[in-house]
mmCIF file of C-alpha atoms in Angstrom:
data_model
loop_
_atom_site.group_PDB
_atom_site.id
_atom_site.type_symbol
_atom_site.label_atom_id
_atom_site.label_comp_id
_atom_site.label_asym_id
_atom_site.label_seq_id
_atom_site.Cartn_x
_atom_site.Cartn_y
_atom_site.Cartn_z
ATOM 1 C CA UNK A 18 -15.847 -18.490 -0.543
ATOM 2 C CA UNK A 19 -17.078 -14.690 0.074
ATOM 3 C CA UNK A 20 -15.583 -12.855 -3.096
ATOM 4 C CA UNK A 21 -12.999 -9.837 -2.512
ATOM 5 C CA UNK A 22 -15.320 -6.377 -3.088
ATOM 6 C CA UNK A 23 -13.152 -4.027 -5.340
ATOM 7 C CA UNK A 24 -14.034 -0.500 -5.144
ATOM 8 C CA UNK A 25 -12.775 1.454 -8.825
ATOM 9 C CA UNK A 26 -13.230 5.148 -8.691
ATOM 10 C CA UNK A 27 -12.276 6.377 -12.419
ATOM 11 C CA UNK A 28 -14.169 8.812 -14.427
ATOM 12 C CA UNK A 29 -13.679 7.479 -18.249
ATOM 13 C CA UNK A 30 -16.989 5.022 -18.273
ATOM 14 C CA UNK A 31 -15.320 2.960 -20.529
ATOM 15 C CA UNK A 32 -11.975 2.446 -18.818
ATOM 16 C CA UNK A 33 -14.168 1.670 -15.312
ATOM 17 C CA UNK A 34 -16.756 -0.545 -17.431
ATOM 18 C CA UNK A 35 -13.941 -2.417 -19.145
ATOM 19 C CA UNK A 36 -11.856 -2.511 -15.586
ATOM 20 C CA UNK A 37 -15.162 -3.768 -14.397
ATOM 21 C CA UNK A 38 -15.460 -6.692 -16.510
ATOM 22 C CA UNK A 39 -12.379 -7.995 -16.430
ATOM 23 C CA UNK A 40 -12.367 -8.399 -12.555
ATOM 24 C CA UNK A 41 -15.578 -9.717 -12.807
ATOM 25 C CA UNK A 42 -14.433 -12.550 -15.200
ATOM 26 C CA UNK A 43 -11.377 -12.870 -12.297
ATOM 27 C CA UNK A 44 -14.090 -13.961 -9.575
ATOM 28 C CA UNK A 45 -14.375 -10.134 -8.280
ATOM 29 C CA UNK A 46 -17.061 -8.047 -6.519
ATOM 30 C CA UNK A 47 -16.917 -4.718 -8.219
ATOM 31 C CA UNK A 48 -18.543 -1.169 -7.847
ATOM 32 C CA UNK A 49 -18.102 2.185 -10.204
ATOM 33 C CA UNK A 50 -18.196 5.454 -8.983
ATOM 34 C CA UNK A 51 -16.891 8.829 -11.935
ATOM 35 C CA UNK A 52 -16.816 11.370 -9.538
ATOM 36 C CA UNK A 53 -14.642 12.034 -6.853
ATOM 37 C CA UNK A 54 -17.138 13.719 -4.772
ATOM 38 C CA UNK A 55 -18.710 10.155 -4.187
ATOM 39 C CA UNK A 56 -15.487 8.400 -3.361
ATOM 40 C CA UNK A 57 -15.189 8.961 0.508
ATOM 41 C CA UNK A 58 -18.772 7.918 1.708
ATOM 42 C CA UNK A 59 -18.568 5.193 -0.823
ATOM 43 C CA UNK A 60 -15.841 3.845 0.616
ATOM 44 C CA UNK A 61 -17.198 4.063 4.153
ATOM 45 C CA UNK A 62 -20.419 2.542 3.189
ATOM 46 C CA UNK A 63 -19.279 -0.293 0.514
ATOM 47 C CA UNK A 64 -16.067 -1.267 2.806
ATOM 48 C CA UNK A 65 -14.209 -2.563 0.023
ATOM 49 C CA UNK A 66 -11.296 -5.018 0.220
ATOM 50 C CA UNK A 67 -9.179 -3.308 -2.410
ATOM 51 C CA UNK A 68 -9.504 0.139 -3.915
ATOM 52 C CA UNK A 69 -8.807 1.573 -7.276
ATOM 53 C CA UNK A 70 -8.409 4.795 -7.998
ATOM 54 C CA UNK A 71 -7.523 7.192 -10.885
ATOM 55 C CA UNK A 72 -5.790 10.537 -9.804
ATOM 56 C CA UNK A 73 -7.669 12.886 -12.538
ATOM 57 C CA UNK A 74 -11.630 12.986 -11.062
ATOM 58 C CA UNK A 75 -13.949 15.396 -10.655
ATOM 59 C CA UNK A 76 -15.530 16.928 -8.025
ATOM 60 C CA UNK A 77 -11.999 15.892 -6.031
ATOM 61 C CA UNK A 78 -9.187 14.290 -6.901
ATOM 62 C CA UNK A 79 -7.459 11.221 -6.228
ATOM 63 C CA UNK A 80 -4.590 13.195 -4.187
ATOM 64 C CA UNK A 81 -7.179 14.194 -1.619
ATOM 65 C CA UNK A 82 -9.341 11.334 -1.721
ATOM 66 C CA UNK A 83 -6.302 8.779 -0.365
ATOM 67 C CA UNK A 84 -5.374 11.947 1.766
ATOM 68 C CA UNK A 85 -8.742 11.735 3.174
ATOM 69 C CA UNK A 86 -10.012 7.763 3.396
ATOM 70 C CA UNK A 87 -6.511 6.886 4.981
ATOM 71 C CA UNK A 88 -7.799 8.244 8.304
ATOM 72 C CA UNK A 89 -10.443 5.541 8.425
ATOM 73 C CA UNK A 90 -9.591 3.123 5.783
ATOM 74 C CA UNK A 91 -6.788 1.174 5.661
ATOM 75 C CA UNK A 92 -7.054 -1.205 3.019
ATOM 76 C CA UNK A 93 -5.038 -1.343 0.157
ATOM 77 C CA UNK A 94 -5.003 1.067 -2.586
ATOM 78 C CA UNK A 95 -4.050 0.965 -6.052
ATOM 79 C CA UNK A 96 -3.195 4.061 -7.662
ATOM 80 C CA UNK A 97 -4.092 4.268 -11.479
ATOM 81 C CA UNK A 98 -2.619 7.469 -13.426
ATOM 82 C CA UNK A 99 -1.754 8.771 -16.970
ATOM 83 C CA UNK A 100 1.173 10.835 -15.376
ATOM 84 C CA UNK A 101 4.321 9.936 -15.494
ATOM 85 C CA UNK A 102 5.824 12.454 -12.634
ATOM 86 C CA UNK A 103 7.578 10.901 -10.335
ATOM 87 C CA UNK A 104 6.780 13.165 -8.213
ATOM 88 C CA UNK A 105 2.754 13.031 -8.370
ATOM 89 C CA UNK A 106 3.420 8.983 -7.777
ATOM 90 C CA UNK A 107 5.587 9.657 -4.985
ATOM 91 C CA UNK A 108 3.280 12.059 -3.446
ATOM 92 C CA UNK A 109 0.715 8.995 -3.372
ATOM 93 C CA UNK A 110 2.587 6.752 -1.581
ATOM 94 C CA UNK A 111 3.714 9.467 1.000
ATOM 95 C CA UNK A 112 -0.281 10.226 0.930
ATOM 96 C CA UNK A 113 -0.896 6.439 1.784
ATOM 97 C CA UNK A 114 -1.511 4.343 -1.366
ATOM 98 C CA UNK A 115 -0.097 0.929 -1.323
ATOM 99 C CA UNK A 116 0.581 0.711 -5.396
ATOM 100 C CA UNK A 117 0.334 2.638 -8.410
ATOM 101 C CA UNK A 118 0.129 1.404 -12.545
ATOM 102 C CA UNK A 119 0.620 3.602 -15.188
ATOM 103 C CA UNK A 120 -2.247 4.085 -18.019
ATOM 104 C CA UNK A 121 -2.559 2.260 -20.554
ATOM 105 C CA UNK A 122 -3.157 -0.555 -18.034
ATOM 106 C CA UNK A 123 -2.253 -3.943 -19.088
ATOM 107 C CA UNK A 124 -4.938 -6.172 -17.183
ATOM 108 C CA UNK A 125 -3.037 -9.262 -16.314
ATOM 109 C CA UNK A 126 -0.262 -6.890 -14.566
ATOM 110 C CA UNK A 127 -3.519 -5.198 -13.050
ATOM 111 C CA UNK A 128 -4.746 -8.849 -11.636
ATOM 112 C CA UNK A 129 -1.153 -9.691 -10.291
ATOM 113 C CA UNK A 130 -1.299 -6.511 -8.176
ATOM 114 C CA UNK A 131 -4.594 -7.057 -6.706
ATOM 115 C CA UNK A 132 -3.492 -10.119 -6.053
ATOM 116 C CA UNK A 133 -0.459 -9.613 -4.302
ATOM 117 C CA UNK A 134 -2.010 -6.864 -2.282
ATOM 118 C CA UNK A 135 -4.815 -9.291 -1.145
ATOM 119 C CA UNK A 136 -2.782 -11.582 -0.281
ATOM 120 C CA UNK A 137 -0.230 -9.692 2.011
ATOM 121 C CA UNK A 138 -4.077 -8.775 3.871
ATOM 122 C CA UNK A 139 -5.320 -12.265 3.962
ATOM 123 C CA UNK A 140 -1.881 -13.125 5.578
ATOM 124 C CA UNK A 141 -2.728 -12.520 8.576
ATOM 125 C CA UNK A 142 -1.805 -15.279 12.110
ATOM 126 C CA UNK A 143 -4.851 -16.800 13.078
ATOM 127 C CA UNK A 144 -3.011 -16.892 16.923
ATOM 128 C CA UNK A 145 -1.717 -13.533 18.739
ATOM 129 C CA UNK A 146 2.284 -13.606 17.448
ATOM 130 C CA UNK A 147 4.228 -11.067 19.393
ATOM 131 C CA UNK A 148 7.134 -9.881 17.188
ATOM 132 C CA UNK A 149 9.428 -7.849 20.044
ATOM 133 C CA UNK A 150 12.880 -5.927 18.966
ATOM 134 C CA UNK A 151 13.252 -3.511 21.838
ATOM 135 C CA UNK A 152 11.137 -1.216 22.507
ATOM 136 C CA UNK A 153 9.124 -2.642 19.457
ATOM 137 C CA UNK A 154 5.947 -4.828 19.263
ATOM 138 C CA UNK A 155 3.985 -6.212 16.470
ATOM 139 C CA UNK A 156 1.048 -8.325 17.070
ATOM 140 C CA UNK A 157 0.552 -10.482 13.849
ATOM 141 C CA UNK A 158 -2.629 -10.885 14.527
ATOM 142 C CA UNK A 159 -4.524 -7.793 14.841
ATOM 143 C CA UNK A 160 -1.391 -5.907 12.784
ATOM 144 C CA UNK A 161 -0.575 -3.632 15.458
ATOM 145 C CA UNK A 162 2.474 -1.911 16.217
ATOM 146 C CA UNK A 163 3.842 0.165 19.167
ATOM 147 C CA UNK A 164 6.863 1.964 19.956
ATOM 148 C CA UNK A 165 6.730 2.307 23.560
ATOM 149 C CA UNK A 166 4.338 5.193 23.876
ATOM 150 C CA UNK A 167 4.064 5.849 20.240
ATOM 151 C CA UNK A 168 1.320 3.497 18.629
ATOM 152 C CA UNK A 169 1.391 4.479 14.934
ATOM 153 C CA UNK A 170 -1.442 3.843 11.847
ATOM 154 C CA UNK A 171 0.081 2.109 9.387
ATOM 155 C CA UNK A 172 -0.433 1.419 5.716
ATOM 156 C CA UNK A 173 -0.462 -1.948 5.101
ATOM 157 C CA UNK A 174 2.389 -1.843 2.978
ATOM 158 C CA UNK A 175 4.272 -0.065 5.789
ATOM 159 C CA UNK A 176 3.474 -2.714 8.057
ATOM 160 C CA UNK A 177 4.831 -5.070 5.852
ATOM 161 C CA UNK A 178 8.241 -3.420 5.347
ATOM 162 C CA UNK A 179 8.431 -3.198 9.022
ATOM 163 C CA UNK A 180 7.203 -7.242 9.574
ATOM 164 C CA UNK A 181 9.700 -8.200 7.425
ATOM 165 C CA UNK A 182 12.857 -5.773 8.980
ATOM 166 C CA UNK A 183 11.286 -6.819 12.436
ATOM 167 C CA UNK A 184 11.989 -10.745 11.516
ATOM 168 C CA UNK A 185 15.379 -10.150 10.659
ATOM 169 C CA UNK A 186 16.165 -8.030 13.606
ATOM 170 C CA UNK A 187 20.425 -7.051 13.051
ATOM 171 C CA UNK A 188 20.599 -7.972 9.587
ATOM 172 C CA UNK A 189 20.320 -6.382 6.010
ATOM 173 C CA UNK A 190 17.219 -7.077 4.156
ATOM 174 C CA UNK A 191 18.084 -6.348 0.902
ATOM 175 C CA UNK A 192 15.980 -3.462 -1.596
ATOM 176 C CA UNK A 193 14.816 -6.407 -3.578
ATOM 177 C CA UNK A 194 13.478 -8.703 -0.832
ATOM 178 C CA UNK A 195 11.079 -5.366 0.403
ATOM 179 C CA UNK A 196 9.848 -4.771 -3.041
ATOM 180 C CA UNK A 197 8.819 -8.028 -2.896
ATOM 181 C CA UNK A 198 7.437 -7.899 0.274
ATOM 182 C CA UNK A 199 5.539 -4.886 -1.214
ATOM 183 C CA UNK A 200 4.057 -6.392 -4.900
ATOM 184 C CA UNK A 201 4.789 -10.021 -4.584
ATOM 185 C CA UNK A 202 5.995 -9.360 -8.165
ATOM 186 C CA UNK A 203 9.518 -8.485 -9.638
ATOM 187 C CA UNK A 204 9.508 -4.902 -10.859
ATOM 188 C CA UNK A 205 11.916 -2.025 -11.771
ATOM 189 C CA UNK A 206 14.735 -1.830 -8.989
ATOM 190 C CA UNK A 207 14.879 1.787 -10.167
ATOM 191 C CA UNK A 208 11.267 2.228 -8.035
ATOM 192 C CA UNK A 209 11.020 4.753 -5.257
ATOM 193 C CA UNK A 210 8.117 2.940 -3.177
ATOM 194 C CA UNK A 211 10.288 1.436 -0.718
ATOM 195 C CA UNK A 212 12.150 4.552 -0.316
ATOM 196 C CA UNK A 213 9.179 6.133 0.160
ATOM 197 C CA UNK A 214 7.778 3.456 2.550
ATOM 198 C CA UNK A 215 10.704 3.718 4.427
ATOM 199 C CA UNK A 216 10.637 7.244 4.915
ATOM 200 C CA UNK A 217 6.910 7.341 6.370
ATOM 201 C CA UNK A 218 7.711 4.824 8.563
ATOM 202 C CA UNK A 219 10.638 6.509 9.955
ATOM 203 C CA UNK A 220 8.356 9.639 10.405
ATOM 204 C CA UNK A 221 5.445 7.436 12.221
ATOM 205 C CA UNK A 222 7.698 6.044 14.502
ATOM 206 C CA UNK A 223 9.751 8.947 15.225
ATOM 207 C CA UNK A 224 12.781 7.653 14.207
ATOM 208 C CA UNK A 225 14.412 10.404 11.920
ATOM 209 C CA UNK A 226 17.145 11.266 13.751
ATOM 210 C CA UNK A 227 20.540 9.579 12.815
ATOM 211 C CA UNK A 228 22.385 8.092 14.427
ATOM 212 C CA UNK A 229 19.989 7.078 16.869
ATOM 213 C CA UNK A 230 17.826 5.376 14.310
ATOM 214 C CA UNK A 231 15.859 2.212 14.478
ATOM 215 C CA UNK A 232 15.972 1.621 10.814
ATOM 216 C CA UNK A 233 18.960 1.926 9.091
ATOM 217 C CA UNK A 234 20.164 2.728 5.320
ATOM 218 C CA UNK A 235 22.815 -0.119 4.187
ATOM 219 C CA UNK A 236 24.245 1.873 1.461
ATOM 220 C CA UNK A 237 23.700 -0.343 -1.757
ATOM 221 C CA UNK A 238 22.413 -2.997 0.020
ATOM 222 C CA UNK A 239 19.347 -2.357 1.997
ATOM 223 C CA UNK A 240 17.669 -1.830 5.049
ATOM 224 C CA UNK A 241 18.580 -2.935 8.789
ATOM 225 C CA UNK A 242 16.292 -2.938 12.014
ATOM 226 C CA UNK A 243 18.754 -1.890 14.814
ATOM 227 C CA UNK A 244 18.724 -5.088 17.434
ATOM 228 C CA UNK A 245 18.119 -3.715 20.751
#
């Protein structure tokens, strides 16, 4: 079985050697870069199955590296940073990463994200599945979306949120069923990622005016896919 390749940009040389290691003793491919500069044409010429990256670098930071490697890479991404803004986390996932931890890292939470964001990429239909809710199309398969003339790049945590709202066309899926969907873990229900997910996908699709929308806010509840 070909091993997942884990890309971990991170300037402390202890933290990435350490980071390194463990992964290693978890069956994982790994590769170091410290500077930022590096990041981008690493990740076009390693074409890792799962990044990590720290936001502080040098040479460029994290912000603009997911800025940049999101219009050709669109694997997951998962965000490690010593700042505990809300705001520079929720500027990530607007920016395109998939998940973030907070520093210190605990490794075994660390493993379960990896592992829930390989998974929701290995989960893919061996057979062409057309998902079809008006005007909307996923193919499971090849994990593209269109929206009659609009064809938009997803994230794949984006495309998740919308798989899962797309196969349960007219009803409310609930906050906690699209974290899930999201981390395959149980996490604070206080987290803006869905919101956040939920917003960009809105914006991709061109769905942000109410009350025309496709996806709808259940206040204190969830989310809803308009049927038709």
């Amino acid at each position: 079985m070909t091993k997942a390749r884990i890309l971990i940009i991170e300037d402390d040389l202890e933290i990435s050697r350490l980071t390194a290691m463990y992964l290693e003793s978890e069956n994982y491919d790994t590769k170091v870069i410290n500077d930022g500069l590096l990041a981008v044409d690493t990740i076009k010429s390693y074409k890792p199955d799962l990044v990590i990256l720290d936001l502080m670098l040098p040479g460029l930071d994290g912000i603009e590296i997911c800025k940049q490697c999101r219009t050709f890479y669109f694997g997951p991404i998962l965000v490690q940073t010593a700042c505990a803004d809300d705001m520079s986390e929720v500027s990530l996932l607007k920016l395109g990463a998939d998940d973030y931890l907070t520093k210190p890292i605990r490794p075994h939470v660390m493993v379960a994200r990896i592992d829930a964001l390989l998974r929701r990429v290995g989960n893919k239909s061996p057979d062409t599945t057309m998902i079809t809710v008006g005007l909307l199309r996923l193919d499971t398969a090849s994990r593209e979306v269109s929206l009659g003339e609009i064809k938009p790049v997803l994230t794949e945590a984006e495309y998740d949120i919308l798989l899962l709202l797309a196969s349960n066309p007219g009803i409310t899926v609930s906050r906690d069923d699209c974290c899930r969907s999201l981390r395959g873990i149980d996490y604070d229900a206080n987290d803006r990622s869905v919101d956040m997910r939920i917003s960009g996908l809105r914006k991709k699709l061109g769905d942000i005016s109410p009350p025309y929308q496709l996806i709808l806010t259940v206040r204190n509840k969830g989310y809803m896919l308009v049927n038709g």
